[in-house]
PDB file of C-alpha atoms in Angstrom:
ATOM      1  CA  MET T  18     -10.832  -7.704  -6.219  1.00 49.00           C
ATOM      2  CA  THR T  19      -8.765  -4.940  -7.325  1.00 56.00           C
ATOM      3  CA  ASN T  20      -4.603  -4.989  -7.727  1.00 61.00           C
ATOM      4  CA  PRO T  21      -2.916  -3.622  -4.605  1.00 63.00           C
ATOM      5  CA  VAL T  22      -1.652  -0.326  -4.699  1.00 71.00           C
ATOM      6  CA  ARG T  23       1.623  -1.871  -2.929  1.00 87.00           C
ATOM      7  CA  PRO T  24       2.664  -4.326  -0.923  1.00 94.00           C
ATOM      8  CA  VAL T  25       1.135  -5.398   2.965  1.00 95.00           C
ATOM      9  CA  VAL T  26       3.846  -5.361   5.849  1.00 97.00           C
ATOM     10  CA  SER T  27       2.718  -8.313   7.972  1.00 97.00           C
ATOM     11  CA  VAL T  28       3.937 -10.561  11.120  1.00 98.00           C
ATOM     12  CA  GLY T  29       4.099 -13.732  12.216  1.00 97.00           C
ATOM     13  CA  ALA T  30       5.368 -14.920  15.286  1.00 98.00           C
ATOM     14  CA  VAL T  31       7.433 -18.122  16.094  1.00 98.00           C
ATOM     15  CA  VAL T  32       5.680 -19.905  19.741  1.00 98.00           C
ATOM     16  CA  PHE T  33       7.112 -22.694  21.941  1.00 97.00           C
ATOM     17  CA  LYS T  34       6.262 -25.029  24.338  1.00 97.00           C
ATOM     18  CA  ASN T  35       7.296 -28.734  25.295  1.00 95.00           C
ATOM     19  CA  ASN T  36       8.848 -29.277  22.361  1.00 94.00           C
ATOM     20  CA  ALA T  37       5.691 -27.476  20.164  1.00 97.00           C
ATOM     21  CA  VAL T  38       5.072 -24.527  17.235  1.00 98.00           C
ATOM     22  CA  LEU T  39       1.899 -23.387  17.178  1.00 98.00           C
ATOM     23  CA  LEU T  40       0.644 -23.452  14.224  1.00 97.00           C
ATOM     24  CA  VAL T  41      -3.114 -21.807  12.828  1.00 96.00           C
ATOM     25  CA  LYS T  42      -5.780 -23.068  10.641  1.00 96.00           C
ATOM     26  CA  ARG T  43      -6.113 -20.050   8.113  1.00 93.00           C
ATOM     27  CA  LYS T  44      -9.936 -19.348   7.725  1.00 90.00           C
ATOM     28  CA  ASN T  45      -8.951 -16.621   4.912  1.00 87.00           C
ATOM     29  CA  PRO T  46      -6.964 -16.448   2.185  1.00 85.00           C
ATOM     30  CA  PRO T  47      -4.220 -16.711   1.051  1.00 85.00           C
ATOM     31  CA  CYS T  48      -3.288 -20.372   2.510  1.00 87.00           C
ATOM     32  CA  GLN T  49      -7.053 -21.085   2.932  1.00 90.00           C
ATOM     33  CA  ASP T  50      -7.026 -24.280   5.506  1.00 94.00           C
ATOM     34  CA  GLU T  51      -3.622 -24.152   5.264  1.00 96.00           C
ATOM     35  CA  TRP T  52      -2.115 -24.121   9.055  1.00 97.00           C
ATOM     36  CA  ALA T  53       0.797 -21.703   9.332  1.00 96.00           C
ATOM     37  CA  ILE T  54       2.756 -19.393  12.303  1.00 97.00           C
ATOM     38  CA  PRO T  55      -0.514 -16.725  13.521  1.00 96.00           C
ATOM     39  CA  GLY T  56      -0.007 -13.157  12.464  1.00 96.00           C
ATOM     40  CA  GLY T  57      -1.341 -10.347  11.065  1.00 95.00           C
ATOM     41  CA  LYS T  58      -1.181  -7.013   9.079  1.00 96.00           C
ATOM     42  CA  VAL T  59       0.909  -4.840  11.370  1.00 98.00           C
ATOM     43  CA  GLN T  60      -1.315  -1.467  11.855  1.00 97.00           C
ATOM     44  CA  THR T  61      -0.539   2.207  11.148  1.00 97.00           C
ATOM     45  CA  GLY T  62       1.521   3.258  14.859  1.00 98.00           C
ATOM     46  CA  GLU T  63       2.366  -0.309  15.859  1.00 98.00           C
ATOM     47  CA  THR T  64       6.556  -2.477  15.942  1.00 98.00           C
ATOM     48  CA  LEU T  65       6.406  -5.557  15.081  1.00 98.00           C
ATOM     49  CA  GLN T  66       6.357  -6.391  18.356  1.00 98.00           C
ATOM     50  CA  GLN T  67       3.265  -5.112  18.965  1.00 98.00           C
ATOM     51  CA  ALA T  68       1.638  -6.376  16.289  1.00 98.00           C
ATOM     52  CA  ALA T  69       2.653  -9.723  16.832  1.00 98.00           C
ATOM     53  CA  GLU T  70       1.630  -9.810  20.491  1.00 98.00           C
ATOM     54  CA  ARG T  71      -1.666  -8.507  19.812  1.00 97.00           C
ATOM     55  CA  GLU T  72      -2.628 -10.421  16.599  1.00 96.00           C
ATOM     56  CA  ILE T  73      -1.536 -14.130  18.254  1.00 97.00           C
ATOM     57  CA  LEU T  74      -4.124 -12.938  21.402  1.00 96.00           C
ATOM     58  CA  GLU T  75      -6.510 -12.388  18.948  1.00 94.00           C
ATOM     59  CA  GLU T  76      -6.342 -15.398  16.704  1.00 93.00           C
ATOM     60  CA  THR T  77      -4.893 -17.777  19.681  1.00 95.00           C
ATOM     61  CA  GLY T  78      -6.011 -16.607  23.035  1.00 95.00           C
ATOM     62  CA  ILE T  79      -2.691 -16.724  23.889  1.00 96.00           C
ATOM     63  CA  THR T  80       0.375 -14.080  25.231  1.00 98.00           C
ATOM     64  CA  ILE T  81       3.157 -13.590  24.138  1.00 98.00           C
ATOM     65  CA  LEU T  82       6.755 -11.934  24.655  1.00 98.00           C
ATOM     66  CA  ALA T  83       7.576 -10.412  20.404  1.00 98.00           C
ATOM     67  CA  LYS T  84      11.182 -10.540  20.207  1.00 98.00           C
ATOM     68  CA  ASP T  85      13.052 -10.458  17.403  1.00 97.00           C
ATOM     69  CA  SER T  86      12.733 -11.163  13.328  1.00 97.00           C
ATOM     70  CA  ILE T  87      14.255 -14.110  12.542  1.00 97.00           C
ATOM     71  CA  TYR T  88      12.516 -14.765   9.029  1.00 96.00           C
ATOM     72  CA  THR T  89      11.946 -12.875   5.816  1.00 96.00           C
ATOM     73  CA  PHE T  90       9.544 -13.617   2.918  1.00 95.00           C
ATOM     74  CA  ASP T  91       7.128 -12.153   0.208  1.00 94.00           C
ATOM     75  CA  LEU T  92       3.601 -14.405   0.139  1.00 92.00           C
ATOM     76  CA  ILE T  93       2.195 -13.121  -3.543  1.00 92.00           C
ATOM     77  CA  GLU T  94      -0.474 -14.529  -4.801  1.00 89.00           C
ATOM     78  CA  SER T  95      -2.198 -14.002  -8.542  1.00 90.00           C
ATOM     79  CA  ASP T  96      -5.244 -15.451  -9.779  1.00 90.00           C
ATOM     80  CA  GLU T  97      -5.576 -17.034 -13.362  1.00 93.00           C
ATOM     81  CA  ASN T  98      -4.997 -14.006 -14.873  1.00 93.00           C
ATOM     82  CA  ASN T  99      -1.052 -12.911 -13.667  1.00 90.00           C
ATOM     83  CA  ASN T 100      -4.064 -10.222 -11.829  1.00 90.00           C
ATOM     84  CA  ILE T 101      -2.532 -10.051  -7.782  1.00 91.00           C
ATOM     85  CA  LEU T 102      -4.492 -10.631  -5.736  1.00 89.00           C
ATOM     86  CA  PHE T 103      -2.069 -10.480  -2.546  1.00 89.00           C
ATOM     87  CA  HIS T 104       1.475  -9.436  -1.547  1.00 93.00           C
ATOM     88  CA  TYR T 105       2.169  -9.001   1.836  1.00 95.00           C
ATOM     89  CA  VAL T 106       6.156  -8.730   3.095  1.00 97.00           C
ATOM     90  CA  ILE T 107       5.684 -11.254   6.689  1.00 97.00           C
ATOM     91  CA  ILE T 108       8.552 -10.695   8.739  1.00 98.00           C
ATOM     92  CA  ASP T 109       8.340 -13.581  11.256  1.00 98.00           C
ATOM     93  CA  LEU T 110       9.120 -12.671  14.718  1.00 98.00           C
ATOM     94  CA  GLU T 111      10.927 -15.527  17.972  1.00 98.00           C
ATOM     95  CA  ALA T 112       8.773 -15.111  19.953  1.00 98.00           C
ATOM     96  CA  ASP T 113       8.676 -17.042  24.170  1.00 98.00           C
ATOM     97  CA  TYR T 114       4.632 -18.301  25.104  1.00 98.00           C
ATOM     98  CA  LEU T 115       3.774 -16.433  28.988  1.00 98.00           C
ATOM     99  CA  SER T 116      -0.177 -17.415  29.035  1.00 97.00           C
ATOM    100  CA  GLY T 117      -2.660 -18.875  28.525  1.00 96.00           C
ATOM    101  CA  ASN T 118      -4.939 -21.810  26.501  1.00 94.00           C
ATOM    102  CA  ILE T 119      -4.794 -21.477  23.175  1.00 94.00           C
ATOM    103  CA  GLN T 120      -8.555 -20.577  21.439  1.00 91.00           C
ATOM    104  CA  ALA T 121      -8.986 -20.316  17.389  1.00 85.00           C
ATOM    105  CA  SER T 122     -10.978 -17.667  16.727  1.00 86.00           C
ATOM    106  CA  ASP T 123     -10.550 -13.863  14.758  1.00 76.00           C
ATOM    107  CA  ASP T 124      -9.114 -15.722  11.036  1.00 82.00           C
ATOM    108  CA  ALA T 125      -8.360 -18.509  12.488  1.00 87.00           C
ATOM    109  CA  LEU T 126     -10.655 -21.968  12.194  1.00 90.00           C
ATOM    110  CA  GLU T 127      -8.367 -23.854  14.286  1.00 94.00           C
ATOM    111  CA  SER T 128      -5.323 -23.658  16.293  1.00 95.00           C
ATOM    112  CA  CYS T 129      -2.101 -26.175  17.931  1.00 97.00           C
ATOM    113  CA  TRP T 130       1.056 -26.687  19.371  1.00 97.00           C
ATOM    114  CA  ALA T 131       2.613 -29.230  16.498  1.00 97.00           C
ATOM    115  CA  SER T 132       5.637 -31.091  17.803  1.00 97.00           C
ATOM    116  CA  ASN T 133       7.601 -31.909  14.701  1.00 96.00           C
ATOM    117  CA  ASP T 134       5.559 -35.381  14.272  1.00 96.00           C
ATOM    118  CA  ASP T 135       2.186 -33.961  14.238  1.00 96.00           C
ATOM    119  CA  ALA T 136       3.559 -31.042  11.598  1.00 95.00           C
ATOM    120  CA  ARG T 137       4.463 -33.959   9.019  1.00 94.00           C
ATOM    121  CA  ASN T 138       1.236 -35.258   8.998  1.00 94.00           C
ATOM    122  CA  MET T 139      -0.873 -32.089   8.307  1.00 97.00           C
ATOM    123  CA  ASN T 140      -1.516 -29.391   5.034  1.00 97.00           C
ATOM    124  CA  ILE T 141       1.148 -26.475   6.246  1.00 97.00           C
ATOM    125  CA  ASN T 142       1.765 -24.260   3.774  1.00 94.00           C
ATOM    126  CA  ASN T 143       5.279 -23.995   2.211  1.00 94.00           C
ATOM    127  CA  SER T 144       6.282 -20.589   4.166  1.00 94.00           C
ATOM    128  CA  THR T 145       6.126 -22.340   7.452  1.00 96.00           C
ATOM    129  CA  ARG T 146       7.682 -25.467   6.614  1.00 96.00           C
ATOM    130  CA  GLU T 147      10.638 -23.505   5.418  1.00 95.00           C
ATOM    131  CA  LEU T 148      10.986 -21.408   8.133  1.00 96.00           C
ATOM    132  CA  LEU T 149      10.317 -24.959  10.546  1.00 97.00           C
ATOM    133  CA  LYS T 150      12.625 -27.118   8.563  1.00 96.00           C
ATOM    134  CA  LYS T 151      15.434 -23.761   8.427  1.00 95.00           C
ATOM    135  CA  LYS T 152      15.544 -22.305  12.390  1.00 95.00           C
ATOM    136  CA  TYR T 153      14.222 -25.548  14.100  1.00 95.00           C
ATOM    137  CA  ASN T 154      15.385 -28.883  11.823  1.00 95.00           C
ATOM    138  CA  PHE T 155      11.485 -29.987  12.026  1.00 96.00           C
ATOM    139  CA  SER T 156      11.843 -32.834   9.050  1.00 94.00           C
ATOM    140  CA  PHE T 157       8.909 -33.173   6.590  1.00 87.00           C
TER     141      PHE T 157
END
């Protein structure tokens, strides 16, 4: 794998329905096989909100209304020789659930609505854990 030329801007959407957060189990690296906030890369010409709405529809089959940014972080992953494999700048947006039934597709192996109790027993990636703790008082 070649080193990235520059960081990639990505979005996630934090969506709640009936006190449960929308999560996906990632199919591909980084964070493969871990549960996370769904999202993906911002395409040229898209706003953050448009990218989040598109990505959530592609990954989960649901329609959302993306709102403001609530959490921003870097996801940097290196190999054993300290070569950078991934560098994403991820901007998580708050979003409202509008319609649809979740069904994993695209980059997601699985998708679900997870309550705080559910989340305690899931392999959730560190960034998602921090977000859910800081912003939504989840306890792990």
